[in-house]
Short mmCIF file of C-alpha atoms in Angstrom, two decimals:
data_model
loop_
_atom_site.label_atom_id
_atom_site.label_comp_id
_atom_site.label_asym_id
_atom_site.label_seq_id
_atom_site.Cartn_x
_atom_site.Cartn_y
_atom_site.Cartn_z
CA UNK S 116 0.00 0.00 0.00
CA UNK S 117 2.71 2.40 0.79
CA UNK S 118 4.04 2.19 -2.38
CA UNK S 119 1.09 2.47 -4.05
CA UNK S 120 0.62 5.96 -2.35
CA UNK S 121 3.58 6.85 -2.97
CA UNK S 122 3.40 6.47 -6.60
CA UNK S 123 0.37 9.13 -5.99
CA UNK S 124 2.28 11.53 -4.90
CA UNK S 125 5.15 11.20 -7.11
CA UNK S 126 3.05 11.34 -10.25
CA UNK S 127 4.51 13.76 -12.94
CA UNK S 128 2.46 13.98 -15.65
CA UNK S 129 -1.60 13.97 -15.00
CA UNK S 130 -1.76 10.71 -17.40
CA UNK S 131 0.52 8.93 -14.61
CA UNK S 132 -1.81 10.01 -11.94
CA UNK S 133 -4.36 8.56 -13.18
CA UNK S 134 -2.51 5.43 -13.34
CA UNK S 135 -1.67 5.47 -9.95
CA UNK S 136 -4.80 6.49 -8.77
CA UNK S 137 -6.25 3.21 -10.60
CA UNK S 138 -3.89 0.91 -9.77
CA UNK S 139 -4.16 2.56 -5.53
CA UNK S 140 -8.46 2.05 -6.15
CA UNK S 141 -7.96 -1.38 -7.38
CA UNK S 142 -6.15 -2.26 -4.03
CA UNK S 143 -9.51 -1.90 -2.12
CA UNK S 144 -7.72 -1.22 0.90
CA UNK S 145 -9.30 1.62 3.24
CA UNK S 146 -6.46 3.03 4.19
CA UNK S 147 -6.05 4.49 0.81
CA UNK S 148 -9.06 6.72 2.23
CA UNK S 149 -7.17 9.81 2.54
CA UNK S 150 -5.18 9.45 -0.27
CA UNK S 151 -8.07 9.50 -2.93
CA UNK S 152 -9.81 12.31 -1.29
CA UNK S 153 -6.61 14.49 -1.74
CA UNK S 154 -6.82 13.51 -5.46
CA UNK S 155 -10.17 15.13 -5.08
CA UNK S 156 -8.12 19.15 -5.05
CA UNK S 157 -5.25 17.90 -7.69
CA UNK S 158 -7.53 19.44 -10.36
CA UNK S 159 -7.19 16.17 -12.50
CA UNK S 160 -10.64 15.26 -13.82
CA UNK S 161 -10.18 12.02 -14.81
CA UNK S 162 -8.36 10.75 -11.84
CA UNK S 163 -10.79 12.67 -9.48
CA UNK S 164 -13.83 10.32 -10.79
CA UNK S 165 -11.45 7.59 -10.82
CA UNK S 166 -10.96 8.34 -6.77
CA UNK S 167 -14.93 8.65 -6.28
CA UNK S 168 -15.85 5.38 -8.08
CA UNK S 169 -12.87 3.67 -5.41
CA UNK S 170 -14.74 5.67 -2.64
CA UNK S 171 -17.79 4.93 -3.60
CA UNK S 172 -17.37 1.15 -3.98
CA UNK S 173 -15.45 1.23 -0.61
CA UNK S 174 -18.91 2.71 0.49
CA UNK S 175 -19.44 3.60 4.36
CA UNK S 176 -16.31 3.23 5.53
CA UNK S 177 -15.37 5.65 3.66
CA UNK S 178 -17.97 8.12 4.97
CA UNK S 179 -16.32 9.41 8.08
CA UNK S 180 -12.98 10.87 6.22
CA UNK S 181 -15.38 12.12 3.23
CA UNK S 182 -17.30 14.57 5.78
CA UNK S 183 -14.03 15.65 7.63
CA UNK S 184 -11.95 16.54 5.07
CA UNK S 185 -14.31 18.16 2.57
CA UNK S 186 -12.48 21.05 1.07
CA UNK S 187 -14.26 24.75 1.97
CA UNK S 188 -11.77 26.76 -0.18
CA UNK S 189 -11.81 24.45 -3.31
CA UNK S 190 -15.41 23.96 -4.77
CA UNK S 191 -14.03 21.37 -7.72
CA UNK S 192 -12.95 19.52 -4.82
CA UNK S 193 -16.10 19.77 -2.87
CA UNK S 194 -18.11 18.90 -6.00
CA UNK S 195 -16.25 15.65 -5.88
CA UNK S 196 -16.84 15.11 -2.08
CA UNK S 197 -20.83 15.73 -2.19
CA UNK S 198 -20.84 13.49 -4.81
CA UNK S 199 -19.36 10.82 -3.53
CA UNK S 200 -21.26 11.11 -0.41
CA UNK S 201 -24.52 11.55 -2.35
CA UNK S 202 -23.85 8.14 -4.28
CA UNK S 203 -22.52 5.95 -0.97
CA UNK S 204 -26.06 7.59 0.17
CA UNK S 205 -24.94 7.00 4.22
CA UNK S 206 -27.83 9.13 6.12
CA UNK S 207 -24.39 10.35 8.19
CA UNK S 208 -23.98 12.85 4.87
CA UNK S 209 -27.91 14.18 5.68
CA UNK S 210 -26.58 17.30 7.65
CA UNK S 211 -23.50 18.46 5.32
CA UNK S 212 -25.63 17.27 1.58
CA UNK S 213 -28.60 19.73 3.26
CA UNK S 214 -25.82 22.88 4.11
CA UNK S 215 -24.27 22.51 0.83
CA UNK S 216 -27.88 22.54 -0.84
CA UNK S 217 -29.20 25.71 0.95
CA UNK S 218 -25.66 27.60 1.26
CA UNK S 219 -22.78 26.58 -1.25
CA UNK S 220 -22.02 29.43 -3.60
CA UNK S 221 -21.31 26.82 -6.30
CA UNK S 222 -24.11 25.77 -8.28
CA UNK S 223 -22.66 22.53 -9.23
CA UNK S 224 -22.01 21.35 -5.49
CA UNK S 225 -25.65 22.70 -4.53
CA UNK S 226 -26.99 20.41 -7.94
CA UNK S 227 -25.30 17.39 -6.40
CA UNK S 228 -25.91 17.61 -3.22
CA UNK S 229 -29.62 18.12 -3.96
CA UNK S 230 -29.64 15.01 -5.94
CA UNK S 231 -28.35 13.14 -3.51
CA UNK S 232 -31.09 14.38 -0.59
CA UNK S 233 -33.26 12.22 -2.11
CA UNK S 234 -31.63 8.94 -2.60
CA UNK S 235 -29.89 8.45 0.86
CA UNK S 236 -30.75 5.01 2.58
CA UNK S 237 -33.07 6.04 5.36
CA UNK S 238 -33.32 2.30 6.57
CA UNK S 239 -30.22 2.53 8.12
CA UNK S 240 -31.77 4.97 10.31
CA UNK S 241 -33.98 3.54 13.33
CA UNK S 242 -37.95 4.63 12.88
CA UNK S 243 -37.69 7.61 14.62
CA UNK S 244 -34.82 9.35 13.01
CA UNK S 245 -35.72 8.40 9.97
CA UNK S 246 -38.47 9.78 9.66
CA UNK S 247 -37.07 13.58 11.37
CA UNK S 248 -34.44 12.87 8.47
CA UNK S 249 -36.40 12.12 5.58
CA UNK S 250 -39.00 15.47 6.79
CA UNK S 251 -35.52 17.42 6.75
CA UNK S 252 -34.42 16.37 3.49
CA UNK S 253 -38.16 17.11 2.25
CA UNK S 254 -38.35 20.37 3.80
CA UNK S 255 -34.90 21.57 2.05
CA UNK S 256 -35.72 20.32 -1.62
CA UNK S 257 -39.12 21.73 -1.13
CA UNK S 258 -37.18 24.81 -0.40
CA UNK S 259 -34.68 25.03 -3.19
CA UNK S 260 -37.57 24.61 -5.55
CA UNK S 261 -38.09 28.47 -5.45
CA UNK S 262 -34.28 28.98 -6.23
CA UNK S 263 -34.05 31.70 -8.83
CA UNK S 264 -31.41 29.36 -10.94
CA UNK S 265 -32.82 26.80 -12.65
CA UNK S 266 -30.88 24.38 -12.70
CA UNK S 267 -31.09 23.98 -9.13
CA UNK S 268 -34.94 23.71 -9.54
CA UNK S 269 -34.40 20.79 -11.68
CA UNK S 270 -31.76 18.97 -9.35
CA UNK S 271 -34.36 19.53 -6.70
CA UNK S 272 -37.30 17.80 -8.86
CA UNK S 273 -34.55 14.81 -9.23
CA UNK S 274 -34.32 14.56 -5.60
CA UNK S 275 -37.71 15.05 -4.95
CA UNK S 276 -39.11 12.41 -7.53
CA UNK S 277 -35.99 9.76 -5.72
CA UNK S 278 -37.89 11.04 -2.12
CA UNK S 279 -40.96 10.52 -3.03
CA UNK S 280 -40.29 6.70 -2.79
CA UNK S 281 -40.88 7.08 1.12
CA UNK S 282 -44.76 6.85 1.22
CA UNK S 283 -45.02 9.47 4.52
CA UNK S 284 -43.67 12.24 2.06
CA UNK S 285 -45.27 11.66 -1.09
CA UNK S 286 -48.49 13.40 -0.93
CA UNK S 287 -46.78 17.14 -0.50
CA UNK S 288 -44.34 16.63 -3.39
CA UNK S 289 -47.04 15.45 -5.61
CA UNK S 290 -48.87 18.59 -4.45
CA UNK S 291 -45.53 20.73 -5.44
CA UNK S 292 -45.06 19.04 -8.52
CA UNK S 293 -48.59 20.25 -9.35
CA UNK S 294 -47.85 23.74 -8.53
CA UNK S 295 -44.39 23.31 -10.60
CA UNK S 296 -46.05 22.43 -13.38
CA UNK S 297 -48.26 25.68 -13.40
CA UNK S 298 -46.04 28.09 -12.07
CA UNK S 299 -42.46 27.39 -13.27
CA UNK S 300 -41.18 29.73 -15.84
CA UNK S 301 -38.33 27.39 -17.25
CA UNK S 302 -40.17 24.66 -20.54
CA UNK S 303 -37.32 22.51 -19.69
CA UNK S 304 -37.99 22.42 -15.56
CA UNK S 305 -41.81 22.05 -16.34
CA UNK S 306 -40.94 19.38 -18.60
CA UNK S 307 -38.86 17.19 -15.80
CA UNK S 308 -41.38 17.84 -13.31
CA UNK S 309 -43.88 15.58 -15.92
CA UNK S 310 -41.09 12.79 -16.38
CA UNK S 311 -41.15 12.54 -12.26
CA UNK S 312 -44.96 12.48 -12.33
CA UNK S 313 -45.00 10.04 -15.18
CA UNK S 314 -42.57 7.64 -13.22
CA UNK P 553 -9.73 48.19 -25.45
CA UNK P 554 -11.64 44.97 -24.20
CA UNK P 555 -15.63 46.41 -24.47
CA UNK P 556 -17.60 45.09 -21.38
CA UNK P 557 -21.13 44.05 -21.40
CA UNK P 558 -21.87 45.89 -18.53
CA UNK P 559 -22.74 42.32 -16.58
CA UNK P 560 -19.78 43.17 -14.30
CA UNK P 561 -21.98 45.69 -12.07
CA UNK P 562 -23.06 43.61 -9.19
CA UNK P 563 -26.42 44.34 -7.45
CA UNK P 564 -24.64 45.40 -4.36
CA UNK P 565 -22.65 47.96 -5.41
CA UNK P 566 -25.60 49.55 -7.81
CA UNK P 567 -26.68 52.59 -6.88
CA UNK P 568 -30.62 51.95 -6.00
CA UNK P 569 -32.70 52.27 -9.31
CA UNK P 570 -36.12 52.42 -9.74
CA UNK P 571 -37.68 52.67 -13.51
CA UNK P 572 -38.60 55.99 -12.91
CA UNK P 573 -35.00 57.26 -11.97
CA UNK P 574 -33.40 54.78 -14.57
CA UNK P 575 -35.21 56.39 -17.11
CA UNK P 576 -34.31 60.46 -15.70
CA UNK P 577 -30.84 59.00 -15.62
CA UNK P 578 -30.82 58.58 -19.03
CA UNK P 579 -30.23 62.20 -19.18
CA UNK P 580 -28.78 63.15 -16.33
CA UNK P 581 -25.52 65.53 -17.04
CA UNK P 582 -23.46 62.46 -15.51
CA UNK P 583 -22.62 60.54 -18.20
CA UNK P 584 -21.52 57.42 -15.88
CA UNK P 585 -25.05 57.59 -14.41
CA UNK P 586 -26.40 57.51 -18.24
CA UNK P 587 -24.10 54.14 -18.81
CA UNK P 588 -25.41 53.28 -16.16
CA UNK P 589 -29.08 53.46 -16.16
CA UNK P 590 -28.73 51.99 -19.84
CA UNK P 591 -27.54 48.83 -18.79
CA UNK P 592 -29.85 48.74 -15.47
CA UNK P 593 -32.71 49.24 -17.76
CA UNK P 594 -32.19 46.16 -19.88
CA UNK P 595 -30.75 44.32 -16.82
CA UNK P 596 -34.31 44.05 -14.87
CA UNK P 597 -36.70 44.38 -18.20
CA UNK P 598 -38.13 47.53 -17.72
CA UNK P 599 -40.36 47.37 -20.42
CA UNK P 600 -42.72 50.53 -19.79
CA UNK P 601 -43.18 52.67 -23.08
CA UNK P 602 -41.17 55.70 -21.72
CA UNK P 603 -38.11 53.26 -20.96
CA UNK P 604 -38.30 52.52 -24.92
CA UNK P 605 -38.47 55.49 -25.88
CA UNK P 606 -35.47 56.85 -23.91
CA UNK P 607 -33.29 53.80 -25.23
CA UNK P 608 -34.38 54.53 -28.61
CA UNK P 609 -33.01 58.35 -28.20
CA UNK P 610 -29.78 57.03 -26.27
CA UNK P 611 -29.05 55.43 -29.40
CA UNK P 612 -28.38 59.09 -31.32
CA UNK P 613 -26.61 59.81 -28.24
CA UNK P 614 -23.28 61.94 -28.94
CA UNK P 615 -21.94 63.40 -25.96
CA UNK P 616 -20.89 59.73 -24.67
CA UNK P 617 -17.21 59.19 -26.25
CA UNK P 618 -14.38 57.47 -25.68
CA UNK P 619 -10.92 58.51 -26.66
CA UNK P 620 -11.19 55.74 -29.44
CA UNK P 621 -14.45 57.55 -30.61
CA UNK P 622 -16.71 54.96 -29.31
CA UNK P 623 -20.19 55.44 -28.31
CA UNK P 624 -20.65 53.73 -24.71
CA UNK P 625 -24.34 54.89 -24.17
CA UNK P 626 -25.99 53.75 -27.60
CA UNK P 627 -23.68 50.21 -26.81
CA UNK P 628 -25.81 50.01 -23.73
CA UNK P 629 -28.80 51.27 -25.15
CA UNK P 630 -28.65 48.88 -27.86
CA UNK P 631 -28.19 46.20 -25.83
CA UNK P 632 -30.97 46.59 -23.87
CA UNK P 633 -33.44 47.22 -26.66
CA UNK P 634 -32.48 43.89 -27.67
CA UNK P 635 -33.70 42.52 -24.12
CA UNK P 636 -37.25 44.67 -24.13
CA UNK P 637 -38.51 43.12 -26.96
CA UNK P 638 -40.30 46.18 -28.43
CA UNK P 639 -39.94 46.17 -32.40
CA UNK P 640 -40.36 49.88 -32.04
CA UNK P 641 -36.72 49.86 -31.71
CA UNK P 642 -35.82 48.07 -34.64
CA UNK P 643 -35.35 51.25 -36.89
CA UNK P 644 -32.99 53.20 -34.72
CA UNK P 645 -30.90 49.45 -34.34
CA UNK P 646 -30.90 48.72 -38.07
CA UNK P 647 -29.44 52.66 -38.50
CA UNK P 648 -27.08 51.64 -35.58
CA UNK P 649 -25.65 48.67 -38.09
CA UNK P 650 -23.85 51.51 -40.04
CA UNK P 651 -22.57 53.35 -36.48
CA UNK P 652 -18.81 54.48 -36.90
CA UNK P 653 -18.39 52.00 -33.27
CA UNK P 654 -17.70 48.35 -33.73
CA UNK P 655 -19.12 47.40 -30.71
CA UNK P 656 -22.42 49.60 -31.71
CA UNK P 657 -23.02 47.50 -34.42
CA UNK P 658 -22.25 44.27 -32.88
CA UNK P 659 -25.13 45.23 -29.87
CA UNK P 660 -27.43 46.25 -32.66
CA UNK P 661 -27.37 43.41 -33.90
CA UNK P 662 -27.13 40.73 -31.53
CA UNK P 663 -30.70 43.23 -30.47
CA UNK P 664 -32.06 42.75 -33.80
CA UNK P 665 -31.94 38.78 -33.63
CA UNK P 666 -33.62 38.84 -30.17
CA UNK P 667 -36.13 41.26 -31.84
CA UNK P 668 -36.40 38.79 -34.85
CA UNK P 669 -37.50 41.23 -36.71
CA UNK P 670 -36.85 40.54 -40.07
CA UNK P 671 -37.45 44.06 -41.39
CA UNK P 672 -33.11 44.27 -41.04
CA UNK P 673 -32.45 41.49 -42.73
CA UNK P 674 -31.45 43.58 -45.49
CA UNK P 675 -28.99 45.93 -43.52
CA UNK P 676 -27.88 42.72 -41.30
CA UNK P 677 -26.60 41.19 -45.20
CA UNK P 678 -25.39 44.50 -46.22
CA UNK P 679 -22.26 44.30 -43.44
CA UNK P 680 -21.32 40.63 -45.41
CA UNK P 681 -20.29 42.84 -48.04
CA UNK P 682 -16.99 41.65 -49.44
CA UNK P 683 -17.36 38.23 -48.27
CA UNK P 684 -14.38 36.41 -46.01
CA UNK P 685 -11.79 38.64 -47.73
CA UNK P 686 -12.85 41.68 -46.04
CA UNK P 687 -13.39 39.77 -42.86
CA UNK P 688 -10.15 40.88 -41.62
CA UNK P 689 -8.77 42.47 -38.37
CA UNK P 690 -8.99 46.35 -37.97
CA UNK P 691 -5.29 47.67 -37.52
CA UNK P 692 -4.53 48.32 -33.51
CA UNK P 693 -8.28 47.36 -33.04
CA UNK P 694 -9.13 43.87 -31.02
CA UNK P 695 -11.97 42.91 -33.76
CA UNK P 696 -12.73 42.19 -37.45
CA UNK P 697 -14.03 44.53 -39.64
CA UNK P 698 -18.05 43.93 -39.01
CA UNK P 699 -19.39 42.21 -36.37
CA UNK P 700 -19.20 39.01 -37.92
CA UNK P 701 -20.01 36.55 -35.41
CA UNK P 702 -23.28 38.72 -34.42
CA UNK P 703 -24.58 39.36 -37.75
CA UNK P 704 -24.39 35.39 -39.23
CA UNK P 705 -25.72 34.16 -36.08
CA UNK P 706 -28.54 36.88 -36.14
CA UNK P 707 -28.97 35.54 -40.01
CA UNK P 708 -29.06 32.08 -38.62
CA UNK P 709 -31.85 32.79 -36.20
CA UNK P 710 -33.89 34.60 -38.00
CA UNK P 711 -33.93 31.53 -40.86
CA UNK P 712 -32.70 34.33 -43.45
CA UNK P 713 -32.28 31.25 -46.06
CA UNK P 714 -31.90 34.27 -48.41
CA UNK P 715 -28.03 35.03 -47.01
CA UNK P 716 -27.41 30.99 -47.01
CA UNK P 717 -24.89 31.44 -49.77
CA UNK P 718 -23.19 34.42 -48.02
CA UNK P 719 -22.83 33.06 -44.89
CA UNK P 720 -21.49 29.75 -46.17
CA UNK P 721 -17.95 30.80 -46.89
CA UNK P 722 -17.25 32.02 -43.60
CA UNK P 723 -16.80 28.00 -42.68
CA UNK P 724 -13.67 28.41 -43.86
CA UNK P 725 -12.72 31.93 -42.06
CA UNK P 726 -9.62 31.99 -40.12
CA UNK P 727 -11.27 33.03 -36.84
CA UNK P 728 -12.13 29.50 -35.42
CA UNK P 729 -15.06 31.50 -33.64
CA UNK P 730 -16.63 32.52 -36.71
CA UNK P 731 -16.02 29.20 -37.91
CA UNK P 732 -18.13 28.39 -34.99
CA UNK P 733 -20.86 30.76 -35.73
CA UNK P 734 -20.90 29.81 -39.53
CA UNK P 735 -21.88 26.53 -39.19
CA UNK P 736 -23.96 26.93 -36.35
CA UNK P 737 -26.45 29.78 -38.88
CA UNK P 738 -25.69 26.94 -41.66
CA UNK P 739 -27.43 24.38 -39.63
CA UNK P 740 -30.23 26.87 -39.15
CA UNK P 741 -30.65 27.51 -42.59
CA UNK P 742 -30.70 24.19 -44.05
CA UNK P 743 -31.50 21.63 -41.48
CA UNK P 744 -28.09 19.42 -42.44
CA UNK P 745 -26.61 17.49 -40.36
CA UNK P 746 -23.13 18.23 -42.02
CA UNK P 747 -23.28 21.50 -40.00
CA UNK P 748 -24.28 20.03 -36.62
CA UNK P 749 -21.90 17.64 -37.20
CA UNK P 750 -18.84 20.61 -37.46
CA UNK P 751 -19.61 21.43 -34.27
CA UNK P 752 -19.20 17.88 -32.47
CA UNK P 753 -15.82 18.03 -33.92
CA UNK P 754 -14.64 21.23 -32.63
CA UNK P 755 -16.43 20.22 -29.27
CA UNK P 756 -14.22 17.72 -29.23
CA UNK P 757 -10.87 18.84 -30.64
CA UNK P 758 -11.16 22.47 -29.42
CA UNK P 759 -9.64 24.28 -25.97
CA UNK P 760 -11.59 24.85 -23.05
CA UNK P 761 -12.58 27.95 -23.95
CA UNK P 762 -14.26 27.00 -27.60
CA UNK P 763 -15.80 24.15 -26.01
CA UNK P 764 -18.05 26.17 -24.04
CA UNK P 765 -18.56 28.60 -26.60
CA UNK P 766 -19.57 25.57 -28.95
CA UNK P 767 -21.93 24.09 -25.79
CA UNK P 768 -23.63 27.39 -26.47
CA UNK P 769 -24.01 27.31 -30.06
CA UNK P 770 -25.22 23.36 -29.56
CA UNK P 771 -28.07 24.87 -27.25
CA UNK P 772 -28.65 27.47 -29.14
CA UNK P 773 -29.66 25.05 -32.89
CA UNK P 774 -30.75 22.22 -30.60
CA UNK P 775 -29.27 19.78 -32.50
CA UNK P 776 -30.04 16.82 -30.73
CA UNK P 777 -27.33 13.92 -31.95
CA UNK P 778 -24.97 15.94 -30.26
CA UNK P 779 -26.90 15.52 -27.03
CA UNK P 780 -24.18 12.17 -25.94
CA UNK P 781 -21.12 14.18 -27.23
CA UNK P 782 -22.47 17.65 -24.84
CA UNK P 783 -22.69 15.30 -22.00
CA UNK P 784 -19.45 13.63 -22.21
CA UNK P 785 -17.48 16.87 -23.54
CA UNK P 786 -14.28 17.76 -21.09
CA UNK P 787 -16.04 20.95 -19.70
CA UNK P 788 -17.47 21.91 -16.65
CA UNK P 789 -21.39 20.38 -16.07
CA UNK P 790 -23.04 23.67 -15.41
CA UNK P 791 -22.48 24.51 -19.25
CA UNK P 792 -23.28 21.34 -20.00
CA UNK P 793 -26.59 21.21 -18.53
CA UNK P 794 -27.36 24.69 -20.33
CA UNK P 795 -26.45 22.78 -23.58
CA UNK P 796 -28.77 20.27 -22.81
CA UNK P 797 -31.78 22.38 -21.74
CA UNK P 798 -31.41 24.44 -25.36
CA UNK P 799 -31.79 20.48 -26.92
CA UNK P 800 -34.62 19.47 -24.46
CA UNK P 801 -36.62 22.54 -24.87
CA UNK P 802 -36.35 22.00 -29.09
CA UNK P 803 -38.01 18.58 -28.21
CA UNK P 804 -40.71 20.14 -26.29
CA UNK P 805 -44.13 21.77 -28.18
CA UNK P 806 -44.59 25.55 -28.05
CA UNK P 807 -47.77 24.55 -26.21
CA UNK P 808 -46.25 24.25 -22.67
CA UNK P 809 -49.05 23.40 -20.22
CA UNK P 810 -50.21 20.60 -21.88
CA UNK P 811 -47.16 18.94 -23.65
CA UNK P 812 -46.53 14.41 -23.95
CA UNK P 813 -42.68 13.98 -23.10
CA UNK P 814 -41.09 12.38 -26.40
CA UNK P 815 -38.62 9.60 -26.23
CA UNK P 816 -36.26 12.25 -26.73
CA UNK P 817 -36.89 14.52 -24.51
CA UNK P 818 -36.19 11.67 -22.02
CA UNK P 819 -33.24 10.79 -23.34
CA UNK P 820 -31.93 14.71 -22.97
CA UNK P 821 -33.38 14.46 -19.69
CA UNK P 822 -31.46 11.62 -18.20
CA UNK P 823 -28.21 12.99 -20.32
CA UNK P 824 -29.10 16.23 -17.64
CA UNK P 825 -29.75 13.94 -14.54
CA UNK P 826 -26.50 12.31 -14.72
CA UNK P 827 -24.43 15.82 -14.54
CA UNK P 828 -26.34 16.95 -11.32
#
């Protein structure tokens, strides 16, 4: 493994990152954690999504390091950290995935980590929680749907339509979707508020 | 001298317009203030008659110059015309095409394609006079001759199958933008693929920069077998997902409240899900 690190950090060229980033995710090994998160802020595309498919397939484990070392001065890097915790989908992510949503100044963080409200696995919470977590996650995609960008009304309808799964929660988003479908100035958000109602 | 759109002015530092005061602006002895209330004008759609009718005049304007002899008020003014969406301006922008200031012309007529009127089509040809060899870079000046770029994709928009021949030898101009903007008006014209097509490859062989700009022109014609190649282009998502929207909302009827959801406009759809 500790070669395999190394060979991260002694990458030249950004074609021999990413072949040290594969050959460190192929290794499986969690304490490569913290090692593909910091590929996360090398501004290397193709080796960042490399890192989140390892993270991701490493799944909760990976969870803790992903919330304590997500980048607040780098937002390509922080793009890569929501999304990774939107697609393990830990309920641990609820709190930071529903901050980034209402407060990021990047659009493209706020678009993931609205997606991802919607998809987390609320099972692994016990009744109770769940169901505070699931009202939370409602409340703040419910929210966002008024957002004068819109794409971040569409990334809302995304999570919304994954939400709506949970039976307790799916009588208000119908009831928004409705409204959407009226109100929204944006063809192109009206017209993804109909492919959620027609799923 | 790099023009600016004006787009820089954030809301915070503005001073605090109303319509009414926008429009008194417009003549107020402070020139800055005139700029100002120009662009502000535009900016939130103030689309009252008097707000017209004050753009219109800003676009004689002549005490606005800069040392270059440029005309900053009747840029702005132009530019917001464009935005209003009141043909009554079209006849002061069509006399704009023939202003002495590049940057004149190329608001007037990026205005006149919003406008759509196609009352200038015949002064929007006229500055294709001379073909590609005149399309050639003003000594000590950042810019071509005409406004180019504007004027073919203005053409293009306005389905001005008239100028198809004109416009077609600009494919071949030096200026990989107005290559850009020559096939994207080509594609508008005629509906071929070939076109559409010209753009995938410079989406994919360009820089960064051209890549977006080509994202834009992709939205902008809606040319949906591009829709895999936008998604999977090496630029950021949020231009991407612009892209995408142009080609969704070509697959959607005019008729909004009431439209089915084609195949396609799935398929654009979950192209757009998987960049959130």
């Amino acid at each position: 493994m500790d070669e395999l690190i190394r060979a991260i950090t002694v990458a030249d060229t950004p074609s021999q990152m990413v072949t040290a980033v594969k050959n460190l995710a192929a290794a499986k090994d969690p304490s490569a954690i913290p090692t593909l998160i910091a590929v996360f802020g090398y501004n290397n595309p193709e080796a960042a999504i490399v890192a989140a498919a390892a993270l991701t397939q490493l799944g909760e484990i990976a969870v803790p390091q992903l919330l304590d070392q997500i980048d607040d001065y780098n937002y390509g890097a922080r793009a890569y950290s929501i999304r990774t915790l939107a697609a393990i989908a830990d309920p641990l992510a609820l709190d930071i995935l529903i901050s980034t949503t209402l407060t990021d100044f990047a659009p493209s963080v706020r678009r993931a980590a609205a997606k991802g409200l919607g998809n987390l696995h609320w099972q692994k919470l016990d009744i109770s929680a769940s169901q505070i977590a699931i009202n939370r996650a409602l409340e703040t995609l419910l929210f966002i749907c008024e957002d004068t960008d819109w794409s971040i009304r569409y990334a809302a309808i995304v999570g919304l339509q994954a939400l709506a799964k949970v039976a307790i929660v799916q009588s208000p988003i119908l009831a928004k979707f409705q409204l959407m479908l009226t109100k929204d100035p944006e063809k192109a958000v009206r017209a993804r508020v109909q492919l959620a109602c027609s799923q | 001298m790099i023009e600016t759109s004006g787009e820089e002015y954030s809301a915070q530092n503005a001073p605090n317009l109303t319509p009414e005061i926008a429009i008194a602006n417009l003549q107020s002895s402070d020139l800055s203030l005139r700029y100002y209330a120009a662009w502000w004008l535009g900016k939130f759609r103030v689309r009252q008659p008097e707000a017209i009718d004050a753009l219109i005049a800003a676009l004689e304007d002549e005490s606005d110059r800069t040392e270059l002899g440029g005309y900053p008020l009747r840029r702005n003014a132009a530019r917001a015309l464009g935005k209003l969406g009141n043909l009554k301006a079209v006849p002061g922008l069509i006399r704009c095409l023939e202003c002495a200031d590049f940057y004149v012309r190329e608001a007037a007529a990026q205005s006149l394609a919003m406008l759509g009127d196609k009352t200038a089509l015949p002064a929007l040809i006229k500055l294709l006079d001379g073909g590609v060899e005149a399309a050639v870079q003003v000594p000590g000046f950042p810019h071509l001759a005409q406004p180019y770029t504007a004027v073919i994709e203005a053409l293009g928009a306005m389905g001005a199958t008239e100028a198809t021949s004109l416009v077609q030898p600009f494919l071949k101009h030096s200026v990989p933008r107005l290559q850009c903007s020559a096939a994207r008006a080509m594609y508008q014209l005629t509906q071929d693929s070939i076109y559409g097509e010209l753009l995938v490859t410079t989406l994919a062989t360009g820089d960064l920069k051209m890549r977006r700009v080509v994202l834009g022109d992709l939205g902008a014609i809606g040319y949906l077998a591009a829709a895999e190649a936008i998604a999977q282009a090496q630029v950021e998502n949020s231009f991407k997902l612009i892209a995408l929207k142009g080609l969704l909302e070509y697959q959607l009827p005019q008729q909004s409240d009431t439209f089915g959801i084609s195949e396609q406009a799935i398929r654009v759809m979950n192209l757009m899900d998987s960049l959130l």
